[in-house]
Every structure is written in C-alpha cells, then in structure tokens.
C-alpha cells in the first residue's frame, strides 16, 4: 500500500454568518498548515483568512434537505435535517476525493497529515466512531452504502439496530402515526450509522485512538469553557485537536483562564462583530 500523505481538509457551512467558535476552529486549522476548503450554498460572513471557498451544489443538491424533514417530530426541524444533510455531504466529498472531513467546530492543536490510501477516523467512545473527523478512499464500500440509500424512495437505512430499525417503525405504523426516517434520531446517518457500517465492512478495527480528537466528548467539553487546566491538550502530541461540541457556551460570559479564552485571544482577532 502506498503512503501518500495529504493535508487537504473539507467542511461545510450552508450560508450566513459563521459562529465565532467555528471561526476560531477554522482559523486554527489554517494556522496548523491544513489546506481547508469550506463548501457553502449561500453568502457567508466571518470566514477566517486562508480558508478556500467552494460551491457546495457541485457536491450535493440542497433539495436533499426536503427529504430529511421530520414528520412526526416537526419541532426538530430544521436542526435534524441540516445535521443529517451534513452526514451525507461528507460522504459524497469522500467519493469525489475532496479530502479529510472536519466539522467546523474541530479545533486543531498541531499540524498533521493522513494517508490517502487508508481510512482515517477515531474512536469517540461507547463503541462509536467520531463522525466529525473522517476520511475514506474514494472506492470504499461504505460510500456505496450511502449512495444506494439516496437512490431509494425513502431514506430508511438498512444498518440500524433492532429498536430504531424495526421496533419503533413497527409501533408507529401500527398506531397509524406518520413518520420519516429522520424521526428515528439525529445519529442514524451520522456517528451511529457510520459506526455500524465500519463494523459491517470490517474497518472498525482501524479506528485510531480517541485522544487524537475526542479526549473530551459530550458534556465533558464544557471544560473547554471553564477554568480547567488545558495545558496537556495543547502540549501533548497525542492530541491533534478537540471537537468542541458544546457551542452554546459562545453566548455566555467568557471565563478567565479557560481554554476558550485562550483560543479566542489566539485565533479570534478577525471575528466580525455583526
């Protein structure tokens, strides 16, 4: 197998002003020698210097959003459809050889590259792969799973577990309650679905250590915004980055001595105020 290394990264922001957290994270990618392309469908603002922009419609038609609307749980629109659209988008990027996918809220500590001929993803914990950081060679069979799903009349995946794949749809149908696959949960095409597919196609064992990008996950990432010692994160080479995840902290007062205060001062100087 060849060892062709790349620093190419792609990500997505539909349109509008990029959140300050995402601005800081994108700026950290550029500062650490990643070649970042940000795909978008509409006008953007608050984009860090050095980020390349590209037309997202060349990757995936935005009309897919209409197929991802929740029917039973309409109060979850548009949050779930947008998240799930991104789940498909990153896979089609892999098909088109557009490089490693990083969520816009992944903060990077140091430069790194990945092998173009190997999968690149990490354990997130609880038997799952962290979907914010993935790379697949363009001929990988997982890509075909998503492509085949897009060809179906409904976007019901064949990789779900018993409860979401069989039991819940059966009960809702029995009760004559209308629903769409998106009503089954935000992760059916994301980290849960992708993790199941890595096991189906025997590449789960190739997942890298969670400390690379997921040292803290979920509510643990609140620590990034609190006065908690973060020096090991930025100084220890076993950490390449961190998925920030808990973005609501952006709207709260900044805690002195926090990672967020440090990151904002380092990479947030060009943030647009409006």
mmCIF file of C-alpha atoms in Angstrom:
data_model
loop_
_atom_site.group_PDB
_atom_site.id
_atom_site.type_symbol
_atom_site.label_atom_id
_atom_site.label_comp_id
_atom_site.label_asym_id
_atom_site.label_seq_id
_atom_site.Cartn_x
_atom_site.Cartn_y
_atom_site.Cartn_z
ATOM 1 C CA UNK A 1 0.000 0.000 0.000
ATOM 2 C CA UNK A 2 1.241 3.458 -0.896
ATOM 3 C CA UNK A 3 1.972 6.098 1.709
ATOM 4 C CA UNK A 4 0.823 9.294 0.014
ATOM 5 C CA UNK A 5 0.245 11.895 2.708
ATOM 6 C CA UNK A 6 -2.200 14.793 2.444
ATOM 7 C CA UNK A 7 -3.145 17.849 4.484
ATOM 8 C CA UNK A 8 -6.314 18.569 2.484
ATOM 9 C CA UNK A 9 -9.452 19.214 4.541
ATOM 10 C CA UNK A 10 -13.037 19.952 3.504
ATOM 11 C CA UNK A 11 -16.034 21.099 5.504
ATOM 12 C CA UNK A 12 -19.461 22.739 5.095
ATOM 13 C CA UNK A 13 -21.399 25.816 6.196
ATOM 14 C CA UNK A 14 -24.742 26.231 4.440
ATOM 15 C CA UNK A 15 -24.904 30.032 4.451
ATOM 16 C CA UNK A 16 -24.851 33.132 6.641
ATOM 17 C CA UNK A 17 -22.530 34.222 9.428
ATOM 18 C CA UNK A 18 -20.134 31.621 10.725
ATOM 19 C CA UNK A 19 -20.330 31.251 14.503
ATOM 20 C CA UNK A 20 -17.400 32.627 16.461
ATOM 21 C CA UNK A 21 -16.477 29.162 17.730
ATOM 22 C CA UNK A 22 -16.358 27.829 14.188
ATOM 23 C CA UNK A 23 -14.364 30.867 13.028
ATOM 24 C CA UNK A 24 -11.770 30.165 15.717
ATOM 25 C CA UNK A 25 -11.640 26.463 14.833
ATOM 26 C CA UNK A 26 -11.266 27.133 11.104
ATOM 27 C CA UNK A 27 -8.505 29.645 11.855
ATOM 28 C CA UNK A 28 -6.722 27.018 13.982
ATOM 29 C CA UNK A 29 -6.802 24.621 11.006
ATOM 30 C CA UNK A 30 -5.184 27.202 8.736
ATOM 31 C CA UNK A 31 -2.579 28.098 11.366
ATOM 32 C CA UNK A 32 -1.561 24.441 11.561
ATOM 33 C CA UNK A 33 -0.890 24.051 7.851
ATOM 34 C CA UNK A 34 -4.123 22.367 6.807
ATOM 35 C CA UNK A 35 -5.391 23.118 3.298
ATOM 36 C CA UNK A 36 -9.011 23.977 4.142
ATOM 37 C CA UNK A 37 -11.902 24.245 1.674
ATOM 38 C CA UNK A 38 -15.236 25.451 3.034
ATOM 39 C CA UNK A 39 -18.222 24.468 0.890
ATOM 40 C CA UNK A 40 -21.318 26.651 1.035
ATOM 41 C CA UNK A 41 -24.697 27.235 -0.672
ATOM 42 C CA UNK A 42 -25.269 30.906 0.066
ATOM 43 C CA UNK A 43 -23.421 34.053 1.039
ATOM 44 C CA UNK A 44 -21.040 33.733 4.003
ATOM 45 C CA UNK A 45 -19.534 36.126 6.506
ATOM 46 C CA UNK A 46 -16.997 35.815 9.324
ATOM 47 C CA UNK A 47 -14.791 33.468 7.279
ATOM 48 C CA UNK A 48 -11.168 33.338 8.520
ATOM 49 C CA UNK A 49 -8.375 34.377 6.199
ATOM 50 C CA UNK A 50 -6.804 31.495 4.307
ATOM 51 C CA UNK A 51 -9.947 29.372 4.009
ATOM 52 C CA UNK A 52 -10.819 28.500 0.409
ATOM 53 C CA UNK A 53 -14.487 28.738 -0.590
ATOM 54 C CA UNK A 54 -16.246 26.354 -2.979
ATOM 55 C CA UNK A 55 -19.742 25.828 -4.374
ATOM 56 C CA UNK A 56 -21.436 23.084 -2.358
ATOM 57 C CA UNK A 57 -24.045 22.468 -5.072
ATOM 58 C CA UNK A 58 -21.293 20.797 -7.099
ATOM 59 C CA UNK A 59 -21.131 18.129 -4.394
ATOM 60 C CA UNK A 60 -24.760 17.559 -3.371
ATOM 61 C CA UNK A 61 -28.051 19.202 -4.304
ATOM 62 C CA UNK A 62 -29.600 21.131 -1.437
ATOM 63 C CA UNK A 63 -33.003 19.608 -2.265
ATOM 64 C CA UNK A 64 -31.974 16.607 -0.158
ATOM 65 C CA UNK A 65 -32.964 18.736 2.846
ATOM 66 C CA UNK A 66 -36.613 18.333 1.834
ATOM 67 C CA UNK A 67 -36.313 14.546 2.067
ATOM 68 C CA UNK A 68 -34.813 14.787 5.545
ATOM 69 C CA UNK A 69 -37.655 16.675 7.208
ATOM 70 C CA UNK A 70 -39.103 15.168 10.383
ATOM 71 C CA UNK A 71 -42.826 14.389 10.074
ATOM 72 C CA UNK A 72 -43.731 13.017 13.499
ATOM 73 C CA UNK A 73 -41.406 15.344 15.431
ATOM 74 C CA UNK A 74 -41.716 18.532 13.407
ATOM 75 C CA UNK A 75 -40.371 20.591 16.290
ATOM 76 C CA UNK A 76 -36.934 19.138 15.467
ATOM 77 C CA UNK A 77 -36.911 20.837 12.057
ATOM 78 C CA UNK A 78 -34.618 22.300 10.769
ATOM 79 C CA UNK A 79 -31.979 21.111 13.276
ATOM 80 C CA UNK A 80 -32.102 17.416 12.401
ATOM 81 C CA UNK A 81 -32.437 17.827 8.613
ATOM 82 C CA UNK A 82 -29.416 20.154 8.483
ATOM 83 C CA UNK A 83 -27.290 17.836 10.624
ATOM 84 C CA UNK A 84 -28.281 14.808 8.554
ATOM 85 C CA UNK A 85 -27.683 16.647 5.293
ATOM 86 C CA UNK A 86 -24.138 17.208 6.520
ATOM 87 C CA UNK A 87 -23.884 13.473 7.249
ATOM 88 C CA UNK A 88 -24.494 12.701 3.576
ATOM 89 C CA UNK A 89 -22.447 15.632 2.304
ATOM 90 C CA UNK A 90 -19.227 14.475 3.947
ATOM 91 C CA UNK A 91 -19.590 11.023 2.413
ATOM 92 C CA UNK A 92 -20.079 12.406 -1.102
ATOM 93 C CA UNK A 93 -16.978 14.532 -0.533
ATOM 94 C CA UNK A 94 -15.102 11.273 0.037
ATOM 95 C CA UNK A 95 -16.481 9.866 -3.218
ATOM 96 C CA UNK A 96 -15.166 12.946 -5.020
ATOM 97 C CA UNK A 97 -11.740 12.737 -3.315
ATOM 98 C CA UNK A 98 -12.080 16.115 -1.600
ATOM 99 C CA UNK A 99 -10.015 15.150 1.422
ATOM 100 C CA UNK A 100 -10.459 14.639 5.142
ATOM 101 C CA UNK A 101 -13.735 15.908 6.572
ATOM 102 C CA UNK A 102 -13.504 18.038 9.708
ATOM 103 C CA UNK A 103 -16.571 19.538 11.349
ATOM 104 C CA UNK A 104 -16.228 23.314 11.533
ATOM 105 C CA UNK A 105 -16.098 23.062 15.339
ATOM 106 C CA UNK A 106 -12.974 20.888 15.477
ATOM 107 C CA UNK A 107 -10.102 22.895 16.967
ATOM 108 C CA UNK A 108 -6.622 21.889 15.771
ATOM 109 C CA UNK A 109 -3.544 21.976 18.033
ATOM 110 C CA UNK A 110 -0.766 20.953 15.657
ATOM 111 C CA UNK A 111 -0.065 20.071 12.005
ATOM 112 C CA UNK A 112 -0.802 16.552 10.798
ATOM 113 C CA UNK A 113 -1.303 14.586 7.590
ATOM 114 C CA UNK A 114 -3.137 11.400 6.672
ATOM 115 C CA UNK A 115 -2.580 8.572 4.182
ATOM 116 C CA UNK A 116 -4.786 8.893 1.087
ATOM 117 C CA UNK A 117 -4.968 5.111 0.706
ATOM 118 C CA UNK A 118 -6.190 4.375 4.226
ATOM 119 C CA UNK A 119 -9.317 5.187 6.200
ATOM 120 C CA UNK A 120 -8.835 7.872 8.827
ATOM 121 C CA UNK A 121 -11.209 8.111 11.766
ATOM 122 C CA UNK A 122 -11.065 7.754 15.539
ATOM 123 C CA UNK A 123 -12.892 6.158 18.401
ATOM 124 C CA UNK A 124 -15.244 8.574 20.131
ATOM 125 C CA UNK A 125 -16.206 6.245 22.976
ATOM 126 C CA UNK A 126 -19.116 3.893 23.734
ATOM 127 C CA UNK A 127 -18.282 1.748 20.703
ATOM 128 C CA UNK A 128 -18.717 4.570 18.217
ATOM 129 C CA UNK A 129 -16.603 6.346 15.643
ATOM 130 C CA UNK A 130 -16.311 10.127 15.911
ATOM 131 C CA UNK A 131 -18.098 11.352 12.788
ATOM 132 C CA UNK A 132 -16.679 14.923 12.970
ATOM 133 C CA UNK A 133 -13.342 13.579 11.653
ATOM 134 C CA UNK A 134 -13.467 11.084 8.780
ATOM 135 C CA UNK A 135 -11.628 10.180 5.618
ATOM 136 C CA UNK A 136 -12.396 7.322 3.221
ATOM 137 C CA UNK A 137 -10.619 6.433 -0.020
ATOM 138 C CA UNK A 138 -12.976 7.159 -2.919
ATOM 139 C CA UNK A 139 -13.606 3.470 -3.677
ATOM 140 C CA UNK A 140 -14.506 2.483 -0.123
ATOM 141 C CA UNK A 141 -17.672 0.321 0.143
ATOM 142 C CA UNK A 142 -19.176 2.497 2.892
ATOM 143 C CA UNK A 143 -19.587 5.270 0.323
ATOM 144 C CA UNK A 144 -21.692 2.975 -1.853
ATOM 145 C CA UNK A 145 -23.997 2.290 1.108
ATOM 146 C CA UNK A 146 -24.890 5.986 1.293
ATOM 147 C CA UNK A 147 -25.156 6.310 -2.490
ATOM 148 C CA UNK A 148 -27.569 3.392 -2.662
ATOM 149 C CA UNK A 149 -29.643 4.896 0.134
ATOM 150 C CA UNK A 150 -30.007 8.153 -1.794
ATOM 151 C CA UNK A 151 -31.471 6.176 -4.705
ATOM 152 C CA UNK A 152 -34.290 4.784 -2.556
ATOM 153 C CA UNK A 153 -37.766 6.301 -2.437
ATOM 154 C CA UNK A 154 -37.378 6.742 1.309
ATOM 155 C CA UNK A 155 -34.140 7.285 3.196
ATOM 156 C CA UNK A 156 -34.631 4.334 5.556
ATOM 157 C CA UNK A 157 -31.169 2.853 6.163
ATOM 158 C CA UNK A 158 -30.644 -0.904 6.400
ATOM 159 C CA UNK A 159 -27.942 -0.597 9.054
ATOM 160 C CA UNK A 160 -29.941 0.442 12.120
ATOM 161 C CA UNK A 161 -30.259 -1.640 15.269
ATOM 162 C CA UNK A 162 -33.420 -3.506 16.245
ATOM 163 C CA UNK A 163 -35.154 -0.698 18.148
ATOM 164 C CA UNK A 164 -34.773 2.052 15.566
ATOM 165 C CA UNK A 165 -34.632 -0.204 12.541
ATOM 166 C CA UNK A 166 -37.582 -2.493 13.319
ATOM 167 C CA UNK A 167 -39.446 -1.946 16.579
ATOM 168 C CA UNK A 168 -40.087 1.793 16.513
ATOM 169 C CA UNK A 169 -41.206 1.906 12.847
ATOM 170 C CA UNK A 170 -43.480 -1.092 13.528
ATOM 171 C CA UNK A 171 -45.127 0.596 16.524
ATOM 172 C CA UNK A 172 -45.614 3.909 14.731
ATOM 173 C CA UNK A 173 -47.090 2.124 11.719
ATOM 174 C CA UNK A 174 -49.355 0.059 13.974
ATOM 175 C CA UNK A 175 -50.595 3.256 15.618
ATOM 176 C CA UNK A 176 -51.052 4.833 12.174
ATOM 177 C CA UNK A 177 -48.657 7.627 13.043
ATOM 178 C CA UNK A 178 -46.931 9.218 10.079
ATOM 179 C CA UNK A 179 -43.154 9.472 10.331
ATOM 180 C CA UNK A 180 -39.996 9.812 8.292
ATOM 181 C CA UNK A 181 -36.653 8.061 8.866
ATOM 182 C CA UNK A 182 -35.329 11.330 10.309
ATOM 183 C CA UNK A 183 -37.810 10.960 13.187
ATOM 184 C CA UNK A 184 -35.776 7.952 14.333
ATOM 185 C CA UNK A 185 -32.971 10.185 15.601
ATOM 186 C CA UNK A 186 -30.255 12.591 14.603
ATOM 187 C CA UNK A 187 -27.479 9.945 14.500
ATOM 188 C CA UNK A 188 -28.975 7.391 12.079
ATOM 189 C CA UNK A 189 -26.735 8.552 9.217
ATOM 190 C CA UNK A 190 -24.068 10.049 11.480
ATOM 191 C CA UNK A 191 -21.884 8.557 14.182
ATOM 192 C CA UNK A 192 -24.238 5.654 14.984
ATOM 193 C CA UNK A 193 -24.894 4.769 11.352
ATOM 194 C CA UNK A 194 -21.296 5.241 10.249
ATOM 195 C CA UNK A 195 -20.009 3.209 13.201
ATOM 196 C CA UNK A 196 -22.309 0.322 12.286
ATOM 197 C CA UNK A 197 -21.087 0.469 8.696
ATOM 198 C CA UNK A 198 -17.429 0.361 9.748
ATOM 199 C CA UNK A 199 -18.240 -2.868 11.577
ATOM 200 C CA UNK A 200 -20.184 -4.253 8.608
ATOM 201 C CA UNK A 201 -17.232 -3.579 6.306
ATOM 202 C CA UNK A 202 -14.571 -4.739 8.774
ATOM 203 C CA UNK A 203 -12.750 -1.442 9.219
ATOM 204 C CA UNK A 204 -13.890 -0.509 12.735
ATOM 205 C CA UNK A 205 -10.661 -2.053 13.998
ATOM 206 C CA UNK A 206 -8.721 0.543 12.007
ATOM 207 C CA UNK A 207 -10.085 3.390 14.137
ATOM 208 C CA UNK A 208 -7.397 5.486 15.801
ATOM 209 C CA UNK A 209 -7.122 6.437 19.469
ATOM 210 C CA UNK A 210 -9.906 8.709 20.732
ATOM 211 C CA UNK A 211 -7.371 11.074 22.303
ATOM 212 C CA UNK A 212 -6.437 12.384 18.851
ATOM 213 C CA UNK A 213 -9.659 14.447 18.604
ATOM 214 C CA UNK A 214 -12.081 13.221 21.278
ATOM 215 C CA UNK A 215 -10.206 13.395 24.583
ATOM 216 C CA UNK A 216 -13.361 15.002 25.970
ATOM 217 C CA UNK A 217 -16.777 14.335 24.462
ATOM 218 C CA UNK A 218 -20.356 15.487 25.020
ATOM 219 C CA UNK A 219 -20.844 17.334 28.305
ATOM 220 C CA UNK A 220 -17.165 16.816 29.152
ATOM 221 C CA UNK A 221 -16.364 19.509 26.584
ATOM 222 C CA UNK A 222 -17.961 22.067 28.918
ATOM 223 C CA UNK A 223 -14.492 22.045 30.500
ATOM 224 C CA UNK A 224 -13.195 23.910 27.468
ATOM 225 C CA UNK A 225 -15.210 26.912 28.616
ATOM 226 C CA UNK A 226 -14.488 26.608 32.327
ATOM 227 C CA UNK A 227 -11.364 27.382 34.340
ATOM 228 C CA UNK A 228 -9.868 23.923 33.883
ATOM 229 C CA UNK A 229 -6.208 23.147 33.194
ATOM 230 C CA UNK A 230 -5.919 22.535 29.444
ATOM 231 C CA UNK A 231 -2.130 22.623 29.042
ATOM 232 C CA UNK A 232 -1.902 18.885 28.361
ATOM 233 C CA UNK A 233 -4.319 19.276 25.452
ATOM 234 C CA UNK A 234 -2.179 21.809 23.651
ATOM 235 C CA UNK A 235 1.250 20.471 24.675
ATOM 236 C CA UNK A 236 0.842 16.694 24.412
ATOM 237 C CA UNK A 237 1.399 15.400 20.874
ATOM 238 C CA UNK A 238 -1.141 12.616 21.394
ATOM 239 C CA UNK A 239 -3.814 15.293 20.918
ATOM 240 C CA UNK A 240 -4.138 16.654 17.380
ATOM 241 C CA UNK A 241 -7.330 18.557 18.084
ATOM 242 C CA UNK A 242 -10.596 18.597 20.002
ATOM 243 C CA UNK A 243 -14.219 18.538 18.872
ATOM 244 C CA UNK A 244 -15.713 21.447 20.803
ATOM 245 C CA UNK A 245 -19.341 20.252 20.524
ATOM 246 C CA UNK A 246 -20.976 22.425 23.226
ATOM 247 C CA UNK A 247 -21.355 25.562 21.145
ATOM 248 C CA UNK A 248 -23.995 27.243 23.324
ATOM 249 C CA UNK A 249 -21.150 28.494 25.536
ATOM 250 C CA UNK A 250 -20.328 31.026 22.827
ATOM 251 C CA UNK A 251 -23.259 33.128 24.044
ATOM 252 C CA UNK A 252 -22.218 33.088 27.713
ATOM 253 C CA UNK A 253 -19.664 35.281 29.510
ATOM 254 C CA UNK A 254 -16.080 34.167 28.923
ATOM 255 C CA UNK A 255 -14.467 32.505 31.938
ATOM 256 C CA UNK A 256 -10.947 33.849 32.632
ATOM 257 C CA UNK A 257 -8.333 31.110 32.468
ATOM 258 C CA UNK A 258 -10.447 28.870 30.244
ATOM 259 C CA UNK A 259 -9.388 27.171 27.033
ATOM 260 C CA UNK A 260 -11.996 29.240 25.190
ATOM 261 C CA UNK A 261 -10.485 32.492 26.446
ATOM 262 C CA UNK A 262 -7.068 31.331 25.228
ATOM 263 C CA UNK A 263 -8.359 30.109 21.849
ATOM 264 C CA UNK A 264 -10.378 33.274 21.257
ATOM 265 C CA UNK A 265 -7.401 35.511 22.001
ATOM 266 C CA UNK A 266 -5.171 33.429 19.717
ATOM 267 C CA UNK A 267 -7.468 32.978 16.715
ATOM 268 C CA UNK A 268 -10.427 35.306 17.185
ATOM 269 C CA UNK A 269 -8.951 38.704 16.458
ATOM 270 C CA UNK A 270 -10.514 38.893 12.984
ATOM 271 C CA UNK A 271 -14.019 37.916 14.112
ATOM 272 C CA UNK A 272 -16.718 40.086 12.573
ATOM 273 C CA UNK A 273 -18.870 41.746 15.217
ATOM 274 C CA UNK A 274 -22.038 41.792 13.072
#
